[in-house]
């Protein structure tokens, strides 16, 4: 039976069919749906970990214990998990271990467009790259065979257009995979210099074996055009699909193992075509390896290092007679905080107080956009706190800056920054925007929400108690909708020499099912003050502002900023 | 056959593409969909791509490659119209949602988009899907109204498309959505 399936769901299906026992992940676009779909299968264990490092360590533990295991993350998450990754390459596995990493060329929902393929090469871990949902499922199962055969973790790389596309998938029954016995081996699993020196040798030998092995793998294949040998293209992942459509006359070498590359097979292919091209998104990862192996090819001298490729960009480079229609110049529609978002009022106050804001990763990064324009720096998950501390140290405490982070991000990697600020006495103020969910990725649970990945009740980390345990003495818990109170505690705390934490609470408005009376406007003087909130429910005309009753959630923040009391409670129709 | 669905995050473009995907399955065709998750969903411009054929490679449609565009908002129709093939069909929900730059006054919502689109594109159609959905019983079924209209305009197999709608919506909303589909089919012209 075939099913039209999201590729991320197909990865989950592949893991299920491969008998995976343990899956651990931290949400991150475009990888989130793998864990969400895997947990629906009977008899498996899946969890949200507080961050990707923990997720990979959990999966590594499960694999060493003898069960097949998977860790899933977005590309920047692999940076967080890089520490266990490099050494898991040394220990190898027992039950198979697959790490799924989803890159985001074009940055649809990310802060950079790093190319995760380099991790495979520098950690000496094989990496497979599927090009649609069926391949994703097949490659997952193959990855477990490879992992156990060569005693190595295996990386599976997706990109946004693969992860978030749907295509037909043939379903199979799950394999009956038994738990392998665990045998103590200090030289294999206890990585200290004496054993790691031996394991490093094993890794290098394995790399050579794998480099030979991949030449005989079916997922690396040449597709020759029998009529012409003019153009040969080496490609993998989504680019393969684009090339098949853009260049029907080309011979194509489809790479399934982007590391190690099937160099011998590609050499044969290169010898059969007149001009060889490597078409790949982001870095010249394949191209440089081919050139190092003495294979002549063109690549990044024609194609960009940045952003996504498409059928059209490939056709253009090969001078196809394709009229490229120009897009019309129309006003942009950037993403915005939802009407009723509890973050809005906090950023309004921060902007009003003209503070330098060290921001973080989440929906609240949108606080940087006009008209709120309240965020100065965003670097990576958890960086708000470390950067705020650095600001204070560089300016000898004179800077007017404040850190802002979400609840899920604080748990992910903010806690250590806070401990550092307390320990090294920078006197920063931190606002935790606690909306009781991981918002941007689509409302996932985390250790402070009181529920687990399955939605079952779970012990909840209490954020105020946690901050207290880190040594913070000044802690205020406020209602994020109460602007006067938010302003009062911020003004109080930024004058303090001690580290202080403000926890601004309100559940994400998309999850809040309570119905509040909507707001209406009467006798508007059109001063425009409420327009500084950037609320999509408020629209300004020549005769004043109007509130869209379909969008208004009744949060009441606009009524608090109106200096003339023109915004009042209305009646929901 | 390439269908581009454009709208504002939260308008239900995803359900529309799922129905079209189900339609392809019912017709025994190959099909690929491409969708957007994450940040862009927060009230930003979103596009969903549907490709149906004997063998589909790219899940993404390119400029000049769409046989049909369903736009859930007028400005979004203007934003993606260059994806349409010269003889393609552009079906637009006749509604205006101001983007933030227009709300803050940094940009003006262009006037006369509808007139321009009708003038430039032979296959352009506008429909008040929200009003028709309201008549069917719930404004949220506007996307299914659009599907009904598209079915009529392009000449899809009506029975199969209606089946696809039924297969993709929760049981308790089936009657409502069937009505929305029928009304969309009847009213478009």
XYZ file of C-alpha atoms in Angstrom:
762
model
C 0.000 0.000 0.000
C 1.286 3.454 -0.893
C 0.688 6.548 1.158
C 1.337 10.202 0.302
C 3.641 11.008 3.173
C 5.630 13.910 4.584
C 9.311 12.969 4.341
C 9.820 13.578 8.057
C 7.000 11.116 8.707
C 8.672 8.666 6.306
C 11.867 8.944 8.371
C 9.797 8.066 11.449
C 8.193 5.189 9.541
C 11.639 3.960 8.472
C 12.810 4.046 12.075
C 9.722 2.074 13.104
C 10.199 -0.523 10.381
C 13.904 -0.780 11.316
C 12.969 -1.663 14.880
C 14.225 1.525 16.543
C 13.629 1.349 20.286
C 14.637 4.811 21.442
C 14.321 8.196 19.718
C 15.382 11.449 21.355
C 15.141 14.903 19.789
C 14.830 18.624 20.347
C 12.334 20.419 18.087
C 13.829 22.442 15.250
C 12.486 23.331 11.802
C 12.716 21.410 9.488
C 13.196 18.264 11.632
C 10.429 18.478 14.258
C 7.842 16.118 12.743
C 10.114 13.060 12.898
C 9.771 12.651 16.676
C 6.110 13.731 16.597
C 5.271 10.958 14.141
C 7.521 8.271 15.610
C 5.929 8.516 19.056
C 2.575 7.477 17.548
C 3.782 3.924 16.894
C 3.035 1.239 19.464
C 5.837 -0.199 21.524
C 8.465 2.480 20.856
C 9.999 5.048 23.176
C 10.423 8.657 22.058
C 11.118 11.855 23.970
C 11.824 15.548 23.739
C 15.245 16.120 25.232
C 16.132 19.549 26.652
C 18.659 20.005 23.827
C 20.344 18.177 20.968
C 23.460 17.266 22.960
C 21.329 15.385 25.465
C 19.301 13.822 22.638
C 22.412 12.387 21.007
C 23.812 11.180 24.328
C 20.514 9.388 25.053
C 20.541 7.763 21.626
C 24.225 6.797 22.015
C 23.449 5.213 25.391
C 20.540 3.260 23.947
C 22.717 2.071 21.059
C 25.585 0.945 23.315
C 23.019 -0.873 25.462
C 22.153 -2.847 22.331
C 18.992 -1.182 20.964
C 18.625 0.643 17.682
C 18.387 4.363 18.403
C 17.866 7.685 16.643
C 18.541 11.343 17.464
C 16.937 14.095 15.349
C 17.809 17.770 15.066
C 18.123 20.740 12.751
C 21.512 21.770 11.388
C 22.373 24.219 14.178
C 21.317 21.563 16.675
C 24.148 19.394 15.416
C 26.558 22.114 16.602
C 25.125 21.626 20.088
C 25.460 17.845 19.713
C 28.908 18.005 18.103
C 30.710 17.024 21.303
C 29.130 13.565 21.672
C 29.095 13.183 17.863
C 32.849 13.243 17.394
C 33.549 10.777 20.180
C 30.616 8.486 19.331
C 32.528 7.996 16.085
C 35.319 6.518 18.241
C 33.205 4.291 20.492
C 31.103 3.024 17.645
C 27.775 1.395 18.431
C 26.263 -1.882 19.452
C 22.671 -1.513 18.286
C 22.548 0.815 15.261
C 22.713 4.577 15.821
C 21.382 7.069 13.270
C 21.544 10.839 13.675
C 19.126 12.772 11.464
C 20.195 16.327 10.678
C 17.979 18.699 8.690
C 19.717 21.582 6.914
C 17.880 24.722 5.878
C 19.366 26.196 2.672
C 17.644 29.500 2.035
C 17.024 29.914 5.774
C 13.259 29.472 5.759
C 13.357 29.276 9.542
C 16.976 29.466 10.729
C 19.715 31.860 11.761
C 22.356 30.521 9.369
C 22.655 28.149 6.408
C 25.597 25.998 7.472
C 26.309 22.833 5.536
C 26.196 19.837 7.885
C 27.941 17.535 5.443
C 31.256 18.784 6.823
C 30.435 17.171 10.146
C 30.386 13.780 8.462
C 33.821 14.339 7.031
C 35.471 15.772 10.102
C 33.916 13.243 12.510
C 34.507 10.367 10.052
C 30.894 9.267 10.144
C 29.127 8.074 6.969
C 26.285 10.321 5.769
C 23.358 9.340 3.550
C 21.196 11.894 1.739
C 17.760 10.904 0.367
C 15.886 12.903 -2.258
C 12.244 12.098 -1.436
C 10.039 10.377 1.156
C 10.415 6.811 -0.189
C 14.184 7.140 -0.253
C 14.140 8.667 3.220
C 12.401 5.586 4.576
C 14.660 3.194 2.643
C 17.836 5.095 3.596
C 16.935 4.993 7.295
C 16.713 1.199 7.164
C 19.929 1.001 5.170
C 21.613 3.358 7.654
C 20.936 0.898 10.485
C 22.420 -1.976 8.504
C 25.485 0.136 7.730
C 25.739 1.294 11.339
C 25.807 -2.251 12.701
C 27.923 -3.692 9.901
C 30.663 -1.073 10.283
C 30.143 -0.361 13.999
C 29.659 3.378 13.459
C 27.011 6.031 13.974
C 25.454 7.061 10.640
C 24.228 10.542 9.716
C 21.112 11.004 7.588
C 20.964 14.465 6.036
C 17.740 16.145 4.951
C 17.180 19.640 3.603
C 14.001 21.698 3.996
C 12.619 20.827 0.545
C 13.062 17.116 1.214
C 11.957 17.145 4.860
C 8.860 19.244 4.175
C 7.660 17.688 0.958
C 5.219 14.831 0.573
C 5.519 11.952 -1.857
C 4.323 8.373 -2.180
C 5.741 5.792 0.187
C 5.281 2.024 0.186
C 4.636 0.754 3.714
C 6.298 -2.394 5.063
C 5.927 -4.395 8.263
C 8.412 -3.617 11.013
C 11.447 -5.882 11.271
C 11.760 -7.958 14.420
C 15.040 -6.554 15.726
C 16.234 -8.016 19.002
C 18.121 -6.176 21.713
C 21.792 -7.034 21.271
C 23.684 -8.152 24.354
C 25.827 -5.480 25.969
C 29.381 -6.488 26.792
C 31.617 -4.332 28.937
C 34.647 -3.086 26.995
C 36.727 -0.295 28.477
C 38.829 -0.035 25.340
C 35.700 0.490 23.216
C 33.273 2.482 25.334
C 35.425 4.322 27.880
C 37.046 7.138 25.985
C 40.190 8.282 27.739
C 43.569 8.736 26.068
C 44.746 5.144 26.420
C 41.637 3.693 24.772
C 40.868 6.614 22.455
C 44.290 6.327 20.822
C 43.384 2.753 19.873
C 39.884 3.703 18.752
C 41.136 6.551 16.558
C 43.074 3.951 14.605
C 39.876 1.899 14.248
C 38.028 4.968 12.968
C 40.615 5.628 10.262
C 40.603 1.969 9.171
C 36.821 1.996 9.082
C 36.874 5.137 6.950
C 39.003 3.368 4.341
C 36.749 0.295 4.377
C 33.651 2.454 3.993
C 35.223 4.461 1.157
C 35.618 1.171 -0.724
C 32.260 -0.226 0.303
C 30.178 2.733 -0.945
C 31.326 2.105 -4.537
C 29.240 -1.034 -4.561
C 26.127 0.431 -2.959
C 22.926 0.650 -5.041
C 22.063 4.074 -3.652
C 25.048 5.436 -5.581
C 24.153 5.056 -9.234
C 24.833 6.355 -12.726
C 21.862 7.149 -14.979
C 23.220 7.491 -18.506
C 21.482 9.325 -21.291
C 21.964 6.930 -24.193
C 21.556 9.631 -26.858
C 24.174 12.089 -25.633
C 27.287 12.120 -23.472
C 27.820 15.887 -23.584
C 26.767 16.724 -20.031
C 27.314 14.677 -16.889
C 26.018 15.881 -13.526
C 26.957 14.622 -10.073
C 24.307 15.510 -7.489
C 22.429 14.274 -4.443
C 19.300 14.959 -2.372
C 16.727 17.443 -3.654
C 19.121 18.723 -6.335
C 18.853 15.324 -8.061
C 15.113 15.934 -8.486
C 15.738 19.426 -9.889
C 18.400 18.158 -12.308
C 16.153 15.348 -13.627
C 13.591 17.972 -14.499
C 15.845 20.792 -15.708
C 18.361 18.778 -17.747
C 16.608 15.756 -19.285
C 19.473 15.341 -21.784
C 22.148 15.025 -19.085
C 23.635 11.828 -17.713
C 23.310 11.909 -13.948
C 25.348 10.363 -11.173
C 23.098 10.231 -8.137
C 25.060 10.180 -4.907
C 23.338 8.473 -1.973
C 26.362 8.495 0.354
C 27.607 12.079 0.411
C 30.328 10.845 2.795
C 32.330 8.901 1.914
C 31.850 9.532 -1.801
C 31.999 6.612 -4.256
C 35.108 8.083 -5.870
C 35.923 5.048 -8.041
C 32.408 4.940 -9.498
C 32.270 8.686 -10.073
C 35.659 8.480 -11.833
C 34.175 5.919 -14.245
C 31.187 8.171 -14.798
C 33.401 11.224 -15.365
C 35.343 9.354 -18.031
C 32.171 8.645 -19.995
C 30.909 12.229 -20.274
C 32.395 15.213 -22.111
C 31.845 17.820 -19.401
C 31.258 16.996 -15.763
C 29.330 19.297 -13.442
C 28.735 19.025 -9.718
C 25.464 20.678 -8.783
C 24.965 21.041 -5.032
C 23.384 23.531 -2.646
C 25.562 25.496 -0.196
C 29.258 24.520 -0.023
C 31.317 22.776 -2.759
C 31.462 19.681 -0.559
C 31.291 17.054 -3.301
C 33.116 19.225 -5.841
C 36.245 19.696 -3.740
C 36.503 15.995 -2.954
C 36.257 15.168 -6.659
C 38.880 17.761 -7.516
C 41.137 16.412 -4.764
C 40.756 12.989 -6.397
C 41.858 14.499 -9.709
C 38.414 14.514 -11.354
C 37.916 17.616 -13.515
C 34.543 19.268 -12.967
C 32.673 22.560 -12.846
C 30.558 23.574 -9.883
C 30.655 26.632 -7.706
C 32.273 28.663 -10.472
C 28.740 28.703 -11.959
C 26.440 28.080 -8.998
C 25.972 30.173 -5.855
C 27.156 29.170 -2.404
C 24.068 30.782 -0.951
C 20.423 29.856 -0.796
C 18.463 27.145 -2.553
C 18.745 25.959 -6.104
C 15.648 25.303 -8.220
C 14.686 23.764 -11.547
C 14.743 27.272 -13.003
C 18.176 28.330 -11.662
C 19.677 25.150 -13.125
C 17.980 25.679 -16.508
C 19.257 29.260 -16.572
C 22.888 28.224 -16.026
C 22.657 25.876 -18.987
C 21.240 28.646 -21.179
C 17.880 27.043 -21.692
C 15.502 29.171 -23.710
C 13.401 29.836 -20.678
C 11.671 33.164 -20.392
C 11.977 34.005 -16.710
C 8.954 35.975 -15.608
C 9.819 38.819 -13.270
C 8.006 39.007 -9.944
C 5.928 42.118 -9.387
C 7.211 44.483 -6.716
C 4.638 44.414 -3.946
C 4.911 45.164 -0.227
C 6.469 42.276 1.692
C 4.572 40.211 4.211
C 7.092 39.251 6.899
C 5.997 36.923 9.693
C 4.577 38.754 12.710
C 3.686 37.984 16.291
C 0.101 36.733 16.411
C -2.712 38.989 17.642
C -2.819 38.461 21.389
C 0.789 37.169 21.585
C 1.962 37.561 25.198
C 5.450 38.595 24.014
C 4.166 41.785 22.377
C 3.645 43.874 25.502
C 7.075 43.009 26.918
C 8.823 44.162 23.735
C 6.684 47.302 23.655
C 7.980 48.168 27.131
C 11.591 47.316 26.207
C 11.363 49.573 23.163
C 9.775 52.345 25.230
C 12.572 52.138 27.836
C 15.181 52.212 25.003
C 17.117 49.283 26.432
C 19.699 47.298 24.495
C 18.131 43.855 24.200
C 20.170 40.677 23.880
C 17.550 38.428 22.305
C 17.324 34.735 21.560
C 15.851 32.123 19.218
C 12.079 31.617 19.047
C 8.864 33.395 18.048
C 10.064 36.322 20.160
C 12.946 36.922 17.723
C 10.134 38.703 15.840
C 10.435 41.428 18.509
C 13.285 42.717 16.304
C 10.817 43.669 13.534
C 9.248 47.131 13.257
C 7.333 48.644 14.874
C 8.482 46.861 18.070
C 12.138 47.061 16.922
C 13.219 46.029 20.395
C 15.910 43.384 19.801
C 19.600 44.236 19.272
C 21.373 40.874 19.143
C 20.421 37.297 18.241
C 23.169 34.713 17.905
C 22.139 31.176 18.790
C 20.051 29.200 21.273
C 20.749 30.508 24.774
C 23.187 33.247 23.712
C 21.056 36.098 25.087
C 22.347 35.514 28.604
C 26.019 35.021 27.804
C 26.013 38.041 25.506
C 24.279 40.222 28.091
C 26.982 39.194 30.574
C 29.691 40.054 28.037
C 28.109 43.470 27.387
C 28.194 44.209 31.106
C 31.803 43.080 31.508
C 33.058 45.057 28.502
C 31.365 48.246 29.677
C 32.269 47.727 33.331
C 28.605 47.471 34.195
C 27.563 50.748 32.546
C 25.651 49.259 29.582
C 21.915 49.565 29.523
C 21.261 46.013 28.336
C 18.893 43.213 29.226
C 18.604 39.558 28.172
C 15.354 38.093 26.828
C 14.805 34.364 26.306
C 11.870 31.961 25.945
C 11.087 29.152 28.395
C 12.054 26.297 26.062
C 15.261 28.039 24.973
C 16.154 28.786 28.606
C 15.909 25.072 29.401
C 17.789 24.219 26.184
C 20.922 26.227 26.911
C 20.141 29.360 28.905
C 20.678 27.868 32.359
C 24.465 27.596 32.076
C 24.655 31.245 30.950
C 22.649 32.280 33.996
C 24.916 30.302 36.335
C 27.875 32.061 34.738
C 26.305 35.506 35.238
C 25.661 34.773 38.922
C 29.065 33.174 39.493
C 30.966 35.961 37.761
C 28.769 38.770 39.156
C 27.690 40.739 36.093
C 24.416 41.929 37.566
C 22.457 41.299 34.354
C 18.685 41.316 34.198
C 17.050 38.385 32.403
C 13.455 38.202 31.204
C 12.140 34.692 30.639
C 9.143 34.880 28.319
C 7.292 31.868 29.687
C 4.504 30.880 27.293
C 4.581 27.252 28.478
C 5.502 25.784 25.101
C 8.051 25.650 22.298
C 6.162 28.108 20.099
C 7.931 28.648 16.791
C 8.278 24.991 15.894
C 4.572 24.356 16.452
C 3.915 23.877 20.175
C 6.094 21.091 21.510
C 6.287 20.165 25.172
C 9.515 20.695 27.141
C 10.699 19.917 30.680
C 8.909 22.945 32.190
C 5.453 22.373 30.650
C 4.374 19.412 32.795
C 3.783 17.147 29.794
C 5.978 14.849 27.710
C 6.153 14.176 23.959
C 3.173 11.836 24.203
C 1.158 14.528 25.958
C 1.168 12.541 29.193
C 1.658 14.312 32.549
C 5.337 14.717 33.438
C 7.280 16.371 36.252
C 7.631 20.112 35.525
C 10.774 22.145 36.165
C 9.758 25.260 38.117
C 11.563 28.138 36.451
C 11.604 30.429 39.502
C 12.929 27.654 41.743
C 15.519 26.758 39.142
C 16.759 30.365 38.951
C 16.862 30.529 42.746
C 18.932 27.346 42.816
C 21.338 28.993 40.347
C 21.909 31.695 42.964
C 19.570 34.417 41.697
C 18.082 36.368 44.629
C 15.914 38.884 42.785
C 13.101 36.986 41.006
C 9.740 38.459 39.947
C 6.946 36.492 38.347
C 4.615 38.807 36.393
C 1.633 38.589 34.035
C 2.972 39.289 30.532
C -0.282 41.143 29.727
C 0.173 43.567 32.663
C 2.280 46.295 31.064
C 2.519 48.539 34.136
C 3.845 45.687 36.235
C 6.254 44.544 33.503
C 7.607 48.100 33.275
C 7.885 48.474 37.045
C 9.955 45.329 37.568
C 12.220 46.032 34.597
C 12.944 49.567 35.879
C 13.613 48.191 39.357
C 15.872 45.369 38.183
C 18.079 47.217 35.703
C 19.234 49.508 38.530
C 20.280 46.535 40.652
C 23.898 45.323 40.824
C 22.711 41.767 41.443
C 21.607 39.305 38.754
C 17.823 39.498 38.509
C 15.240 37.412 36.661
C 11.748 38.431 35.539
C 9.482 35.568 34.508
C 6.737 36.994 32.275
C 4.019 34.357 32.192
C 1.097 33.762 29.797
C 0.402 30.705 27.687
C 0.899 31.060 23.926
C -2.281 32.686 22.577
C -2.685 29.892 20.030
C -3.044 27.410 22.899
C -5.072 29.618 25.229
C -8.676 28.486 24.809
C -10.173 31.043 27.217
C -12.483 33.536 25.503
C -11.867 37.131 26.488
C -14.097 40.040 25.496
C -12.794 41.617 22.329
C -11.802 45.271 22.168
C -13.558 48.030 20.277
C -12.623 51.638 19.621
C -14.762 54.688 20.189
C -13.831 58.393 19.991
C -10.387 57.522 18.594
C -8.130 60.586 18.307
C -5.879 58.731 15.880
C -2.705 59.438 17.881
C -1.164 56.186 16.583
C 0.213 55.026 19.913
C -1.444 51.605 19.677
C 0.116 51.192 16.229
C 3.499 50.861 17.967
C 2.361 47.440 19.171
C 2.413 45.981 15.668
C -0.760 44.007 16.342
C -2.200 42.515 13.142
C -5.744 43.026 14.525
C -5.368 46.826 14.661
C -5.775 48.753 11.406
C -5.460 52.521 11.052
C -7.534 54.660 8.733
C -7.968 58.395 8.219
C -10.689 58.507 10.872
C -8.833 56.477 13.489
C -8.027 52.867 14.247
C -10.313 49.879 13.987
C -9.967 46.487 15.611
C -10.691 43.442 13.476
C -13.127 41.363 15.568
C -12.105 38.159 13.761
C -8.476 38.570 14.806
C -8.793 40.270 18.218
C -8.227 37.840 21.078
C -9.083 40.382 23.774
C -5.595 40.468 25.315
C -6.209 44.118 26.175
C -2.652 45.369 25.659
C -3.862 48.051 23.233
C -6.300 49.372 25.849
C -3.354 49.752 28.240
C -1.299 51.851 25.819
C -4.159 54.092 24.602
C -3.617 57.454 26.370
C -7.265 58.504 25.869
C -9.073 55.388 27.043
C -10.651 55.009 23.610
C -10.251 51.213 23.507
C -12.896 49.436 25.538
C -14.374 46.016 25.996
C -16.813 45.054 23.293
C -19.180 42.160 22.837
C -18.239 39.073 20.865
C -20.846 38.441 18.175
C 0.045 19.459 -13.595
C 1.356 22.112 -11.235
C -0.797 23.922 -8.695
C 0.606 26.694 -6.509
C -1.335 27.661 -3.400
C -0.494 31.061 -1.925
C -1.787 32.689 1.194
C -1.073 34.176 4.576
C 0.216 31.881 7.339
C -2.770 30.389 9.169
C -5.215 30.502 6.225
C -5.318 26.758 5.661
C -3.178 26.342 2.550
C -1.979 23.017 3.946
C -5.417 21.365 3.976
C -5.986 22.513 0.396
C -2.781 20.857 -0.770
C -3.594 17.678 1.152
C -6.960 17.435 -0.637
C -5.263 17.869 -4.017
C -2.725 15.223 -3.015
C -5.541 12.860 -2.066
C -7.221 13.603 -5.413
C -4.004 12.558 -7.179
C -3.967 9.328 -5.167
C -7.599 8.606 -6.111
C -6.648 9.145 -9.771
C -3.695 6.759 -9.411
C -1.168 9.475 -10.272
C 2.255 10.292 -8.902
C 2.214 13.377 -6.730
C 4.545 15.577 -4.704
C 3.685 18.387 -2.324
C 5.980 20.981 -0.817
C 4.985 23.014 2.200
C 6.335 25.564 4.656
C 6.612 25.132 8.415
C 8.186 27.267 11.121
C 8.727 30.991 11.170
C 6.946 31.908 7.926
C 3.738 30.442 9.322
C 3.399 33.329 11.787
C 1.251 35.552 9.572
C 3.822 35.722 6.777
C 3.477 34.895 3.068
C 3.275 31.142 2.529
C 3.150 29.002 -0.588
C 2.353 25.331 -0.909
C 3.231 23.469 -4.080
C 1.252 20.572 -5.584
C 2.560 18.613 -8.552
C 0.605 15.760 -10.125
C 1.694 13.609 -13.074
C 2.806 10.196 -14.274
C 6.253 10.823 -12.755
C 7.061 13.883 -10.642
C 10.620 14.836 -9.683
C 10.845 18.304 -8.103
C 8.310 18.958 -5.325
C 8.725 22.685 -5.965
C 7.144 24.672 -8.820
C 9.228 27.347 -10.562
C 8.310 30.773 -11.992
C 6.372 30.290 -15.215
C 5.621 26.672 -14.327
C 2.194 26.705 -12.628
C -0.926 25.538 -14.483
C -3.038 26.912 -11.666
C -2.621 29.278 -8.769
C -5.020 29.383 -5.850
C -4.456 32.624 -3.929
C -6.177 33.068 -0.599
C -5.543 36.812 -0.563
C -5.338 39.488 -3.259
C -1.823 40.837 -2.536
C -0.508 37.275 -2.369
C -1.983 36.654 -5.838
C 0.061 39.589 -7.159
C 3.165 38.324 -5.358
C 3.112 34.883 -7.028
C 1.465 35.613 -10.395
C 4.821 35.233 -12.210
C 4.660 31.519 -11.372
C 1.681 31.147 -13.739
C 2.032 29.725 -17.229
C 0.745 32.127 -19.939
C -2.529 30.194 -20.321
C -2.870 29.235 -16.661
C -5.756 29.726 -14.256
C -5.513 32.160 -11.351
C -8.252 31.769 -8.746
C -8.272 34.480 -6.089
C -10.151 34.747 -2.826
C -11.388 38.349 -2.995
C -10.114 39.403 0.415
C -7.475 41.875 1.572
C -5.304 41.278 4.620
C -2.886 44.095 5.425
C 0.754 43.024 5.899
C 2.680 44.637 8.757
C 4.545 47.180 6.572
C 1.115 48.467 5.440
C -0.230 48.459 9.007
C 2.726 50.512 10.263
C 2.564 52.854 7.268
C 6.000 51.837 5.917
C 4.295 50.774 2.682
C 0.885 51.212 1.071
C -1.357 48.294 0.099
C -1.370 48.645 -3.697
C -4.670 49.744 -5.193
C -6.308 48.188 -8.227
C -4.623 44.798 -7.981
C -7.832 42.972 -8.871
C -8.455 45.078 -11.957
C -4.854 44.669 -13.105
C -4.891 40.913 -12.658
C -8.192 40.580 -14.541
C -6.746 42.695 -17.349
C -3.375 40.907 -17.552
C -4.495 37.319 -17.095
C -7.230 35.746 -19.215
C -7.693 32.923 -16.772
C -8.072 35.130 -13.671
C -11.138 34.563 -11.489
C -12.162 36.199 -8.217
C -14.512 34.658 -5.709
C -15.787 35.855 -2.342
C -14.937 32.592 -0.639
C -15.402 33.951 2.879
C -19.020 34.977 2.244
C -19.795 31.658 0.532
C -18.120 29.756 3.379
C -20.202 31.735 5.851
C -23.292 30.672 3.918
C -22.110 27.044 4.078
C -21.949 27.384 7.843
C -18.384 28.349 8.794
C -15.946 30.972 7.495
C -13.124 28.501 8.000
C -14.344 26.380 5.092
C -13.276 29.109 2.620
C -10.404 26.911 1.419
C -12.854 24.168 0.463
C -15.031 26.732 -1.342
C -11.930 27.594 -3.376
C -11.396 23.916 -4.159
C -14.966 23.621 -5.414
C -14.423 26.629 -7.655
C -11.097 25.303 -8.962
C -12.704 21.944 -9.693
C -15.255 23.648 -11.935
C -12.793 26.014 -13.644
C -10.198 23.390 -14.499
C -12.612 20.540 -15.080
C -11.275 18.154 -12.449
C -13.269 14.962 -11.840
C -15.896 16.370 -9.503
C -16.795 13.107 -7.823
C -13.192 12.272 -7.042
C -12.429 15.784 -5.770
C -15.501 15.721 -3.506
C -14.300 12.344 -2.236
C -10.827 13.795 -1.602
C -12.381 16.595 0.483
C -14.359 14.067 2.507
C -11.242 11.954 3.059
C -9.181 14.898 4.338
C -11.511 16.611 6.825
C -12.543 15.352 10.268
C -15.835 13.450 10.339
C -17.795 16.123 12.215
C -16.968 18.768 9.567
C -17.768 16.588 6.543
C -21.294 17.869 5.906
C -20.176 21.477 6.239
C -17.245 21.010 3.869
C -19.304 19.094 1.305
C -21.710 22.023 1.240
C -18.819 24.510 0.951
C -17.404 22.474 -1.937
C -20.755 22.395 -3.781
C -21.317 26.127 -3.293
C -17.825 26.959 -4.561
C -18.427 24.747 -7.591
C -21.765 26.441 -8.368
C -20.888 30.054 -7.717
C -17.635 30.549 -9.608
C -17.911 32.203 -12.994
